[in-house]
Tab-separated table of C-alpha atoms in Angstrom:
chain	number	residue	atom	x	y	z
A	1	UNK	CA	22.371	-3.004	24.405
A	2	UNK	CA	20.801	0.372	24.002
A	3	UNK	CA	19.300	0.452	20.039
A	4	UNK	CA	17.321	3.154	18.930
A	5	UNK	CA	14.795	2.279	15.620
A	6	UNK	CA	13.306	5.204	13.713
A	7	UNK	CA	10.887	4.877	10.331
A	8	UNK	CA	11.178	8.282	8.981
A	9	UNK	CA	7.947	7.805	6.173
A	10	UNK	CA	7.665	10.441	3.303
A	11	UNK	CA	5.034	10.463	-0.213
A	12	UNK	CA	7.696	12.154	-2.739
A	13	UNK	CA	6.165	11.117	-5.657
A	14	UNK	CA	3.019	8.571	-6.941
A	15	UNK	CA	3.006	6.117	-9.476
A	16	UNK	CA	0.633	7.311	-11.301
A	17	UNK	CA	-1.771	9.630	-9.188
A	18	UNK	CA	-1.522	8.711	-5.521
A	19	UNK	CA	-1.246	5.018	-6.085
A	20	UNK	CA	2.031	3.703	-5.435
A	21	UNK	CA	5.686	4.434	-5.356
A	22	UNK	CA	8.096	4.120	-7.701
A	23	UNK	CA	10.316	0.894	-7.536
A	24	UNK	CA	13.746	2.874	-8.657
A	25	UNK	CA	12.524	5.546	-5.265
A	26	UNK	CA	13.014	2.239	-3.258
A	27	UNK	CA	15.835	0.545	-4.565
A	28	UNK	CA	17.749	4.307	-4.449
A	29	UNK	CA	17.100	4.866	-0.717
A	30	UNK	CA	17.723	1.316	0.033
A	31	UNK	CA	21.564	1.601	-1.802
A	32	UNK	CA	22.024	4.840	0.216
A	33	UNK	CA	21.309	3.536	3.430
A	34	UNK	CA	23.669	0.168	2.477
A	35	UNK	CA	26.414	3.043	1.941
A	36	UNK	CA	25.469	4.399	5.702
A	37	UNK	CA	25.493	0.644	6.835
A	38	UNK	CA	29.078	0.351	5.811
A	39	UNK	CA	30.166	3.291	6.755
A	40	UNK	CA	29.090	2.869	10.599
A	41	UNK	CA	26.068	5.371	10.953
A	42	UNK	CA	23.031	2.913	11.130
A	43	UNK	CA	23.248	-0.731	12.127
A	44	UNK	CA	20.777	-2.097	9.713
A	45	UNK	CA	17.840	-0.691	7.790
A	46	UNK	CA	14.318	-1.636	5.905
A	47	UNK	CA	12.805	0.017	2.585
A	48	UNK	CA	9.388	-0.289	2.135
A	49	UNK	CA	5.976	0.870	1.186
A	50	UNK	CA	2.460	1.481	1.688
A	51	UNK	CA	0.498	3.168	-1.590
A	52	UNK	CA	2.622	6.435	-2.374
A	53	UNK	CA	4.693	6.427	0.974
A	54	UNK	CA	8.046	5.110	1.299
A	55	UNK	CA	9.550	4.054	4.692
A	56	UNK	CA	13.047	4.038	5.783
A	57	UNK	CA	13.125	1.834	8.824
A	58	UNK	CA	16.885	2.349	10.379
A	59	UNK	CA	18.568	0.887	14.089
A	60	UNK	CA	21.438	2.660	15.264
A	61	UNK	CA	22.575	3.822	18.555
A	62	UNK	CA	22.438	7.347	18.284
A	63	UNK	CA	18.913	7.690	19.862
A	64	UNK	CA	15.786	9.861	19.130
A	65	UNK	CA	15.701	13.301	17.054
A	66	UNK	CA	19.131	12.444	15.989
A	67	UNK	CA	20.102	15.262	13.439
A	68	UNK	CA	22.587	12.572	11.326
A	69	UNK	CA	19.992	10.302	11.272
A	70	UNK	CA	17.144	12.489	10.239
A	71	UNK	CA	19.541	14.034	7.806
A	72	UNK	CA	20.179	11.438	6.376
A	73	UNK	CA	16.373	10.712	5.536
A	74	UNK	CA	15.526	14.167	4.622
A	75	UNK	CA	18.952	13.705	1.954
A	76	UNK	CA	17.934	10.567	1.136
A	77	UNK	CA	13.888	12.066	0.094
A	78	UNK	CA	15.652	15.205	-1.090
A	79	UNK	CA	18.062	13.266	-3.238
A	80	UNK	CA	15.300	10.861	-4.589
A	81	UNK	CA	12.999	13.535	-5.465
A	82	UNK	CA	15.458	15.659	-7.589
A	83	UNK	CA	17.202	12.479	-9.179
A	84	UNK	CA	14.432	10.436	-10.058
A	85	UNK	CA	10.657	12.127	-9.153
A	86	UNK	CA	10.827	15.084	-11.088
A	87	UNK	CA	12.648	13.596	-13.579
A	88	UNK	CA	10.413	11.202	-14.591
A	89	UNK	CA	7.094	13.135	-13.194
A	90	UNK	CA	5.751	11.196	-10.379
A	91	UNK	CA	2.779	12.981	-9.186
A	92	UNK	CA	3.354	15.398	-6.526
A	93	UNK	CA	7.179	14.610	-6.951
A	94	UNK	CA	8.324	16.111	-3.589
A	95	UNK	CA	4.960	16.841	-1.869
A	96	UNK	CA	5.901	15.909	1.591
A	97	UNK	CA	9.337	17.688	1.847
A	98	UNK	CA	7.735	21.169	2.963
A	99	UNK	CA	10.451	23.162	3.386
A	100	UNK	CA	13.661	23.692	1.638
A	101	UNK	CA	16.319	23.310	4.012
A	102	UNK	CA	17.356	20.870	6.807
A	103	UNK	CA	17.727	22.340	10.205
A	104	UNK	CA	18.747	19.299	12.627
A	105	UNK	CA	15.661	17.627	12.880
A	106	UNK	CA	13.238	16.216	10.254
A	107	UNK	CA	9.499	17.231	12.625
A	108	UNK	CA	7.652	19.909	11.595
A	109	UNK	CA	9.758	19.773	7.762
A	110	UNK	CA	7.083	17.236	6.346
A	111	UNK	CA	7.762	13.406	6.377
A	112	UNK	CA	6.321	11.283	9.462
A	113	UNK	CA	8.580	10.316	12.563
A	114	UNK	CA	7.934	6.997	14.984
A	115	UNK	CA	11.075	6.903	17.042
A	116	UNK	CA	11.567	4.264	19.985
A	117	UNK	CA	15.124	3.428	22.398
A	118	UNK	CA	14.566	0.841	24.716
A	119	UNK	CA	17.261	-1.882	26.169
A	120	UNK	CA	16.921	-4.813	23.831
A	121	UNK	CA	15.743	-7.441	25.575
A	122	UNK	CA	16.878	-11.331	25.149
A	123	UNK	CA	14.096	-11.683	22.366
A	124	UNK	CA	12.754	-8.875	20.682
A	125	UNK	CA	10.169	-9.155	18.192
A	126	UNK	CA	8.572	-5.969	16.594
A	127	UNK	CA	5.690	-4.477	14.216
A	128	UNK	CA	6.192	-2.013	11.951
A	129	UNK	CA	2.757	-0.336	10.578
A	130	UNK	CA	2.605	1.790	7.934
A	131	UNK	CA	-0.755	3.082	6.562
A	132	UNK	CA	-1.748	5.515	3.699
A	133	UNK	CA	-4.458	7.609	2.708
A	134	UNK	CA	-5.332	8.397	6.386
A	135	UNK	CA	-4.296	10.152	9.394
A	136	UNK	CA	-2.150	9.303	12.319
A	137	UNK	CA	-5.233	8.840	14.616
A	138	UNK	CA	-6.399	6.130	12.495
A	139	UNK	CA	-4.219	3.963	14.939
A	140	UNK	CA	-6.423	5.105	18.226
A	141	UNK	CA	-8.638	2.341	18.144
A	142	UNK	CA	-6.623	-0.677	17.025
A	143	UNK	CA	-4.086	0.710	19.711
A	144	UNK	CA	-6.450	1.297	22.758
A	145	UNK	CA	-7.819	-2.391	21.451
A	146	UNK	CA	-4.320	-3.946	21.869
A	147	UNK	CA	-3.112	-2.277	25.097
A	148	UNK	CA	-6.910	-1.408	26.843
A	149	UNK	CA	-9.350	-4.105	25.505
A	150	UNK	CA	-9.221	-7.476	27.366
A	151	UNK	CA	-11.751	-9.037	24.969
A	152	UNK	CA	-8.817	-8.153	22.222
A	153	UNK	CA	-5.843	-9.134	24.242
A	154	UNK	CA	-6.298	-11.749	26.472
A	155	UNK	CA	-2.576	-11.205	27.634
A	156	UNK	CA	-4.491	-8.173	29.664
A	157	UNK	CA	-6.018	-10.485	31.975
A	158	UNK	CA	-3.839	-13.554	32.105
A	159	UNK	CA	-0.219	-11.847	32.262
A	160	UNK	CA	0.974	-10.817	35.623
A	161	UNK	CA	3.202	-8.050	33.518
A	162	UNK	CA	0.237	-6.530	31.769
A	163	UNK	CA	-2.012	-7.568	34.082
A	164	UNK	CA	-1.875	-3.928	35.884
A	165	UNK	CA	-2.383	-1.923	32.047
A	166	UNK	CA	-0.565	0.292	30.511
A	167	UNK	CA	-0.066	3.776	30.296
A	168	UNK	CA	-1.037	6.694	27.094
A	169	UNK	CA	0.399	9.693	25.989
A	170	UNK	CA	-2.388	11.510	23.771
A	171	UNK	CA	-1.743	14.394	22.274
A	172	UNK	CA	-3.906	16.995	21.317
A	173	UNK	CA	-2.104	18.268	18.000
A	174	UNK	CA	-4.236	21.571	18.230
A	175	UNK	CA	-3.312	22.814	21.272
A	176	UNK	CA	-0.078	21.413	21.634
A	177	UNK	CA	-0.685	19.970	24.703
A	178	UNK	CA	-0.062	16.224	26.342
A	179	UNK	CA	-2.207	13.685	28.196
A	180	UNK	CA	-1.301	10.906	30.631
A	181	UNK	CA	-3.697	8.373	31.128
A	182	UNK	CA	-3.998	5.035	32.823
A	183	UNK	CA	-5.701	1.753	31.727
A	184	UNK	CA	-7.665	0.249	32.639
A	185	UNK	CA	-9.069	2.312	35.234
A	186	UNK	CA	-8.999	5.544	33.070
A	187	UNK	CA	-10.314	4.370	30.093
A	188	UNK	CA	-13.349	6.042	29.684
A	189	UNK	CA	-11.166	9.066	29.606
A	190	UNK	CA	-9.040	7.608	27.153
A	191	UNK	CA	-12.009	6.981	24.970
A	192	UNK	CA	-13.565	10.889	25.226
A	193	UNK	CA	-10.488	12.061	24.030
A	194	UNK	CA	-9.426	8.970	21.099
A	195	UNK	CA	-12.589	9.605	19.520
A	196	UNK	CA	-11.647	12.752	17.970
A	197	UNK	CA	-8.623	10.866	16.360
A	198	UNK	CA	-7.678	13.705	14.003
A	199	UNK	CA	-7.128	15.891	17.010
A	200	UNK	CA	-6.045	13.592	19.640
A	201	UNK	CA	-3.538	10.934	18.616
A	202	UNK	CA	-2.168	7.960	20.877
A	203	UNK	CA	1.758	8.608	20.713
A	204	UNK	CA	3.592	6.648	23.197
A	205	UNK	CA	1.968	3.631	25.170
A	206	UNK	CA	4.021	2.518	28.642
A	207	UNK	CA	3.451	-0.795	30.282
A	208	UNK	CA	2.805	0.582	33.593
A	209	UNK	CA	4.587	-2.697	35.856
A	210	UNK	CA	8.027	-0.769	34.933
A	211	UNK	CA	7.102	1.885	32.362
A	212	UNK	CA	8.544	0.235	29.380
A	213	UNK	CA	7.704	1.515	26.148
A	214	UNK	CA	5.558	-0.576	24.435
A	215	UNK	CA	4.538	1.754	20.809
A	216	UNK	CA	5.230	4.841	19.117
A	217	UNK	CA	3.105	6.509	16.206
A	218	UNK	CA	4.173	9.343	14.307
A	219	UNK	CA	1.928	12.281	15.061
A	220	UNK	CA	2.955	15.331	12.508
A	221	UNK	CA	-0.019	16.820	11.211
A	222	UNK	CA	1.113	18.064	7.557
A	223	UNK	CA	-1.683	20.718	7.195
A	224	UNK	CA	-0.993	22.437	10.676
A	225	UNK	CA	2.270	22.452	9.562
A	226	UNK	CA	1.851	24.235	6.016
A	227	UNK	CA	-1.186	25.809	7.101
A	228	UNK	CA	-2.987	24.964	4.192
A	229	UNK	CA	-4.254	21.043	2.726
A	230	UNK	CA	-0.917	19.151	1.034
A	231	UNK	CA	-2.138	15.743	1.558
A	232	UNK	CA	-2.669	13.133	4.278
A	233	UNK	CA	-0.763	12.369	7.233
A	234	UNK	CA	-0.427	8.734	6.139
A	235	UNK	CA	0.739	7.430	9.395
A	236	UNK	CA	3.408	4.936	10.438
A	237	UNK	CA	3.576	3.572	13.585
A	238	UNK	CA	5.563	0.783	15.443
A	239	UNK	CA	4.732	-2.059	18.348
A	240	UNK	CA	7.239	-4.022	20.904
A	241	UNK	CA	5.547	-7.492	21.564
A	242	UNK	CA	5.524	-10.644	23.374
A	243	UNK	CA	7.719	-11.465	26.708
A	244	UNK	CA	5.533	-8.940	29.154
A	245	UNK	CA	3.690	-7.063	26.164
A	246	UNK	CA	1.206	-8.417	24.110
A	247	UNK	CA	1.666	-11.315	22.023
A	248	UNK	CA	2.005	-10.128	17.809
A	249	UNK	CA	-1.395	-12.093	17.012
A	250	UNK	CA	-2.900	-10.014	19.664
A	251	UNK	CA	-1.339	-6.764	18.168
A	252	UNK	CA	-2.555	-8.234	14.339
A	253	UNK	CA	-5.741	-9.367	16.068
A	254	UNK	CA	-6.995	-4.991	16.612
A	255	UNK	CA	-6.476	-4.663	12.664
A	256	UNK	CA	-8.996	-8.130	11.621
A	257	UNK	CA	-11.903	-5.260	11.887
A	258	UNK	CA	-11.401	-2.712	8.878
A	259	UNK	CA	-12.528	-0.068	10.901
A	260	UNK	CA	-13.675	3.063	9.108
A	261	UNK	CA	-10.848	6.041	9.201
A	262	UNK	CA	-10.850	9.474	7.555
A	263	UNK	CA	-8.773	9.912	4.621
A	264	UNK	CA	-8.958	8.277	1.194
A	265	UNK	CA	-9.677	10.145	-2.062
A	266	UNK	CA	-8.119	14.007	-1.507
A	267	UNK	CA	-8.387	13.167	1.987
A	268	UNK	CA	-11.732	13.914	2.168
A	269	UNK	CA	-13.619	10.945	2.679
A	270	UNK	CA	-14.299	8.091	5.737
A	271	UNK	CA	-13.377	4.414	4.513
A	272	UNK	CA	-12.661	1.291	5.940
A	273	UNK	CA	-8.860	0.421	7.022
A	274	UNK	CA	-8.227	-2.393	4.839
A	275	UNK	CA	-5.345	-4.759	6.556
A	276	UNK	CA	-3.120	-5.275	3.217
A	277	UNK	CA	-0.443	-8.018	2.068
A	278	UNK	CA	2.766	-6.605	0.703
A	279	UNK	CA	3.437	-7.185	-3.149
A	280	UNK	CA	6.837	-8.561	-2.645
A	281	UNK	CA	10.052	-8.777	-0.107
A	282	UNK	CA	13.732	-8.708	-1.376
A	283	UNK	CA	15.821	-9.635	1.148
A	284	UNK	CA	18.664	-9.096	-0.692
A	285	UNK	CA	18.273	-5.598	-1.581
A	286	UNK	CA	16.220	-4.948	1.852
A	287	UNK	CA	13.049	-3.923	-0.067
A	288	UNK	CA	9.601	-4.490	0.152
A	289	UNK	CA	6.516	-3.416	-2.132
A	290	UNK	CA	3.775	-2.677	-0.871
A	291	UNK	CA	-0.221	-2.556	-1.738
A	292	UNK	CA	-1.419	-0.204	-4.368
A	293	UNK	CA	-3.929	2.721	-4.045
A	294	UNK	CA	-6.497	2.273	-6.637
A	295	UNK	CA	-10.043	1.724	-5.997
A	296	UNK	CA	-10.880	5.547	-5.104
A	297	UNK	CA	-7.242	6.383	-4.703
A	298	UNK	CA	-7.559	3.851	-1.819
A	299	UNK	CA	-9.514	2.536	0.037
A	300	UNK	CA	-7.182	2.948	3.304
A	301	UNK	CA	-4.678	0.372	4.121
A	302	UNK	CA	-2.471	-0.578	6.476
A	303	UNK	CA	0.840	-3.379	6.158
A	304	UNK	CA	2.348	-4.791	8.917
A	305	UNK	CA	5.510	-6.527	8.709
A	306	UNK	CA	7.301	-8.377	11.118
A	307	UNK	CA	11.223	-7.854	12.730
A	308	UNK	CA	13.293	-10.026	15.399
A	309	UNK	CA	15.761	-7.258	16.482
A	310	UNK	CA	18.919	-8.980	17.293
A	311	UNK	CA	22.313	-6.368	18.286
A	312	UNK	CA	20.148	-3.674	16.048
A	313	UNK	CA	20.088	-6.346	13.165
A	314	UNK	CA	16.766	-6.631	11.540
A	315	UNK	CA	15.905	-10.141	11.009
A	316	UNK	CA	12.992	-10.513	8.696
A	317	UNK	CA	10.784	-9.257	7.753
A	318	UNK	CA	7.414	-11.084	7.510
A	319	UNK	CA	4.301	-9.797	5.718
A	320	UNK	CA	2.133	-10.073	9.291
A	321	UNK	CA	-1.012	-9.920	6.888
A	322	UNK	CA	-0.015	-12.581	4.540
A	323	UNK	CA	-2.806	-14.934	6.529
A	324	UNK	CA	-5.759	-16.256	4.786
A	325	UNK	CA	-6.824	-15.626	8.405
A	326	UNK	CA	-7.316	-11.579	7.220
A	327	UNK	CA	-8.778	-12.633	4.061
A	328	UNK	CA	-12.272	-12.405	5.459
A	329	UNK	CA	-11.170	-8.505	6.808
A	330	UNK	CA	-10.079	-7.858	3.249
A	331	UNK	CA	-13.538	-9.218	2.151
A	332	UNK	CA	-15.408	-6.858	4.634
A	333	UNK	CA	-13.321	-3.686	3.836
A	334	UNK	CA	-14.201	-4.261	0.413
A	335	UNK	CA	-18.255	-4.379	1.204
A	336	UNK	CA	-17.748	-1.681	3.076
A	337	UNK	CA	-15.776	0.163	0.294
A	338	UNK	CA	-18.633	-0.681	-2.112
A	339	UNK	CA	-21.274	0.279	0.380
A	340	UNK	CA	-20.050	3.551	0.741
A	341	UNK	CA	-19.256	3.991	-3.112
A	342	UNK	CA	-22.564	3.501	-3.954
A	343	UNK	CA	-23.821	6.491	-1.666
A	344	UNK	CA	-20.548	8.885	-3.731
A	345	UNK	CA	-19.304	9.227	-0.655
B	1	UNK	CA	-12.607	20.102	23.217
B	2	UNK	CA	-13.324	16.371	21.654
B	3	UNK	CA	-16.284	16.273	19.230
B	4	UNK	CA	-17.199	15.276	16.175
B	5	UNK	CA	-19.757	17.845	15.761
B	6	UNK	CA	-19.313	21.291	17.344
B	7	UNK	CA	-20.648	21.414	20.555
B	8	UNK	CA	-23.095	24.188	19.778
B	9	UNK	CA	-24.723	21.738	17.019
B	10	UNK	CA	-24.845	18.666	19.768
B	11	UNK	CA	-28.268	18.267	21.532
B	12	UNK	CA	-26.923	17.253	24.743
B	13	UNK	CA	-23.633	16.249	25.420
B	14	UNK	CA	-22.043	16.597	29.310
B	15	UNK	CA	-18.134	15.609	28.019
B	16	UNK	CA	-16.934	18.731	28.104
B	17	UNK	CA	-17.412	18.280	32.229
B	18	UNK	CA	-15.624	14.895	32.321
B	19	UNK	CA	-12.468	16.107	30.372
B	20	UNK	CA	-12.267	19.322	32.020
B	21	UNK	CA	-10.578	17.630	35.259
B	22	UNK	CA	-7.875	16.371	32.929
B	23	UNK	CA	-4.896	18.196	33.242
B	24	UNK	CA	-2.405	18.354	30.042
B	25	UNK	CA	1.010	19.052	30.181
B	26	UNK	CA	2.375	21.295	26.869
B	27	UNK	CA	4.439	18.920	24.830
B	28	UNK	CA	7.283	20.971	24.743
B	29	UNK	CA	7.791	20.423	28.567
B	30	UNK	CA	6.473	17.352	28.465
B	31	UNK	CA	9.268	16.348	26.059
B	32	UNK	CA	11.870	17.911	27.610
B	33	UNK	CA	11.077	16.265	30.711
B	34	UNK	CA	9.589	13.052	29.780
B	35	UNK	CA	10.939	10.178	31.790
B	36	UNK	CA	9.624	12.760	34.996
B	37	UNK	CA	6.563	13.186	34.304
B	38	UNK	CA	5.778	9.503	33.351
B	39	UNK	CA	7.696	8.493	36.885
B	40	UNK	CA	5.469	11.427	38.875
B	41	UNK	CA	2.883	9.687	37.675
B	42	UNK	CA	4.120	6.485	38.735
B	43	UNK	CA	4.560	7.431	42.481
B	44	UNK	CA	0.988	9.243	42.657
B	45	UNK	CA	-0.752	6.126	41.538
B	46	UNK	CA	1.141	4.050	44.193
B	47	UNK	CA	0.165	6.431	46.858
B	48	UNK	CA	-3.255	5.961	46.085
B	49	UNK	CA	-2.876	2.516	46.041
B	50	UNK	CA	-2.054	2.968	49.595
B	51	UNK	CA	-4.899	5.230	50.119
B	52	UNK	CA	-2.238	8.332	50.761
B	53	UNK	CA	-4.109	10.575	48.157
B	54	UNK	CA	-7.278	10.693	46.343
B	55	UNK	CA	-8.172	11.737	42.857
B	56	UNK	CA	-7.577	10.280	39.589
B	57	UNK	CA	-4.261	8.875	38.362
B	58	UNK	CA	-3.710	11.375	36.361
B	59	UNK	CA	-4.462	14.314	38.187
């Protein structure tokens, strides 16, 4: 079965400041996309957050740049920003929804896009990543890590289906312009161009044995698009694993290093990507809440949180940072966040 | 070009050299045409596997 899963991300509104989203903005999009569950457009869908951004994760069968499926988001932010962000104030109530009207497709109006069809195979676990108060190229190095770095991913070396590397789409969100390169054997290309992550962004990753696709992160740049600062791209981004690709604890495994990433207060500073546990999960109601943004309107974090796809049914989810295993990253991002406080940076 | 500072400000870097043989394809194309490109590259990094071309995988 062909299944196609999008996360269309958008910040309509914080709670208060930057820090977190409103728990009515959830439980609203969440009832709206039950309605679109029963009526037959989406299979099954996921409400969540990370700081001031909500995610809609949906399945369906309708594949990419679907204009009833990114309708349906942009109605769905549109909705919840009229209904119950500017009534009751959020900051910034609608600061992601860019332009007024919906054309088709949801790029280039605002909110973040990581789209992926692929065959389901007979298991099919996925990562969802979601990160605020950063930019989408905050995912370069945990990504190149994962897919390029043996010393990450042992799978690299061991697996006969990894074992020849896998393949990167960059994109260079300046000049509009797409590069195709090979691990390992052109990684120190890889790595000239990743290190400028807020102009070259790692989109699409292809295991090269039969050019599956492994990962998708969302790549709209929100002040190219308005042409002037309205925020950060707060990124979300999404990873097939196991069976051929790399095991989940090897994807989880690039994130135990808080890395520093740009971003964090008025998206003007360089932190440390903190890995972050989710507040709570309602399975019932398909919601989950995620970390708050305080210390510095931040610092950075990123959730991960867990899916077996089965028939475009999301089972799970599971909080993939819950582990007292990231504890010690948590510890580290927060030196870091005090070493670089102390400076006023 | 990559940097972090502009080059002008850099006291020696040679990268610009090393990505200019890279060859980008607009995105527009590229996503019109993506399963293509990603097989084209494919079959040129078999051939050289087989010693038919020579260059990088990429090129």
């Amino acid at each position: 079965m062909k299944v196609t899963v999008s996360i269309i991300k958008a910040d309509i509104g914080g709670l208060p400041g930057h820090a977190w989203v409103h728990p009515k903005i959830l439980e609203f999009a969440a009832e709206r996309l039950r309605e679109e569950q029963k009526r037959g457009l989406i299979i099954d869908y996921f409400v969540y957050n990370a700081g001031d951004d909500m995610s809609l994760l949906m399945t369906h069968t309708k594949g990419e740049n679907n204009p009833d499926i990114h309708g349906l988001a942009w109605s769905i932010f549109k909705e919840a920003t009229e209904n119950i962000a500017k009534k009751v104030k959020l900051y910034g109530a609608g600061q992601d929804l860019l332009k007024d009207t919906f054309s088709g497709n949801i790029r280039g109006l605002g909110p973040q896009v990581a789209e992926m069809e692929f065959e389901e195979r007979p298991s099919e676990p996925l990562v969802v990543f979601a990160a605020d108060k950063t930019e989408p190229g905050a995912f370069n190095l945990p990504f190149y890590r994962i897919f390029a770095d043996p010393f990450n991913t042992a799978g690299l070396v061991i697996d006969p289906s990894m074992h020849q590397g896998f393949r990167f789409e960059i994109l260079d969100v300046y000049e509009g312009k797409v590069y195709l390169l090979d691990a390992p054997e052109n990684s120190y290309d890889i790595l000239g161009l990743i290190g400028t992550p807020g102009r070259y962004i790692i989109r699409r990753i292809y295991r090269r044995s039969d050019l599956t696709q492994a990962s998708v992160t969302s790549v709209e740049r929100l002040n190219l698009i308005a042409g002037r600062y309205v925020g950060k791209d707060d990124p979300v981004a999404m990873v097939r694993a196991q069976h051929g690709l790399p095991a989940v604890g090897e994807i989880l495994e690039a994130f135990a290093y808080p890395h520093l990433v740009e971003g964090w207060m008025r998206g003007s500073h360089v932190g440390p990507l903190m890995p972050a546990k989710m507040i709570s999960i309602d399975m019932e109601k398909r919601i989950a809440l995620g970390p708050k943004m305080t210390r510095f309107d931040g610092p950075p974090k990123v959730i991960a949180l867990g899916f077996q796809l089965h028939d475009g049914y999301l089972e799970g989810p599971v909080d993939l940072f819950d582990d007292p295993a990231f504890d010690y990253s948590r510890q580290l991002a927060a030196q870091i966040t005090d070493y670089i406080r102390r400076m006023g940076q | 070009m990559p940097h972090r500072l502009p080059p002008e400000e850099m006291e020696y870097t040679t990268l610009p050299q090393i990505l200019s043989k890279l060859k980008p394809i607009p995105v527009d194309e590229y996503e019109k045409n993506r399963l293509q490109y990603i097989q084209f590259l494919t079959s040129q990094a078999s051939q050289q596997t087989t010693g038919q071309t020579t260059g990088s995988g990429h090129d």
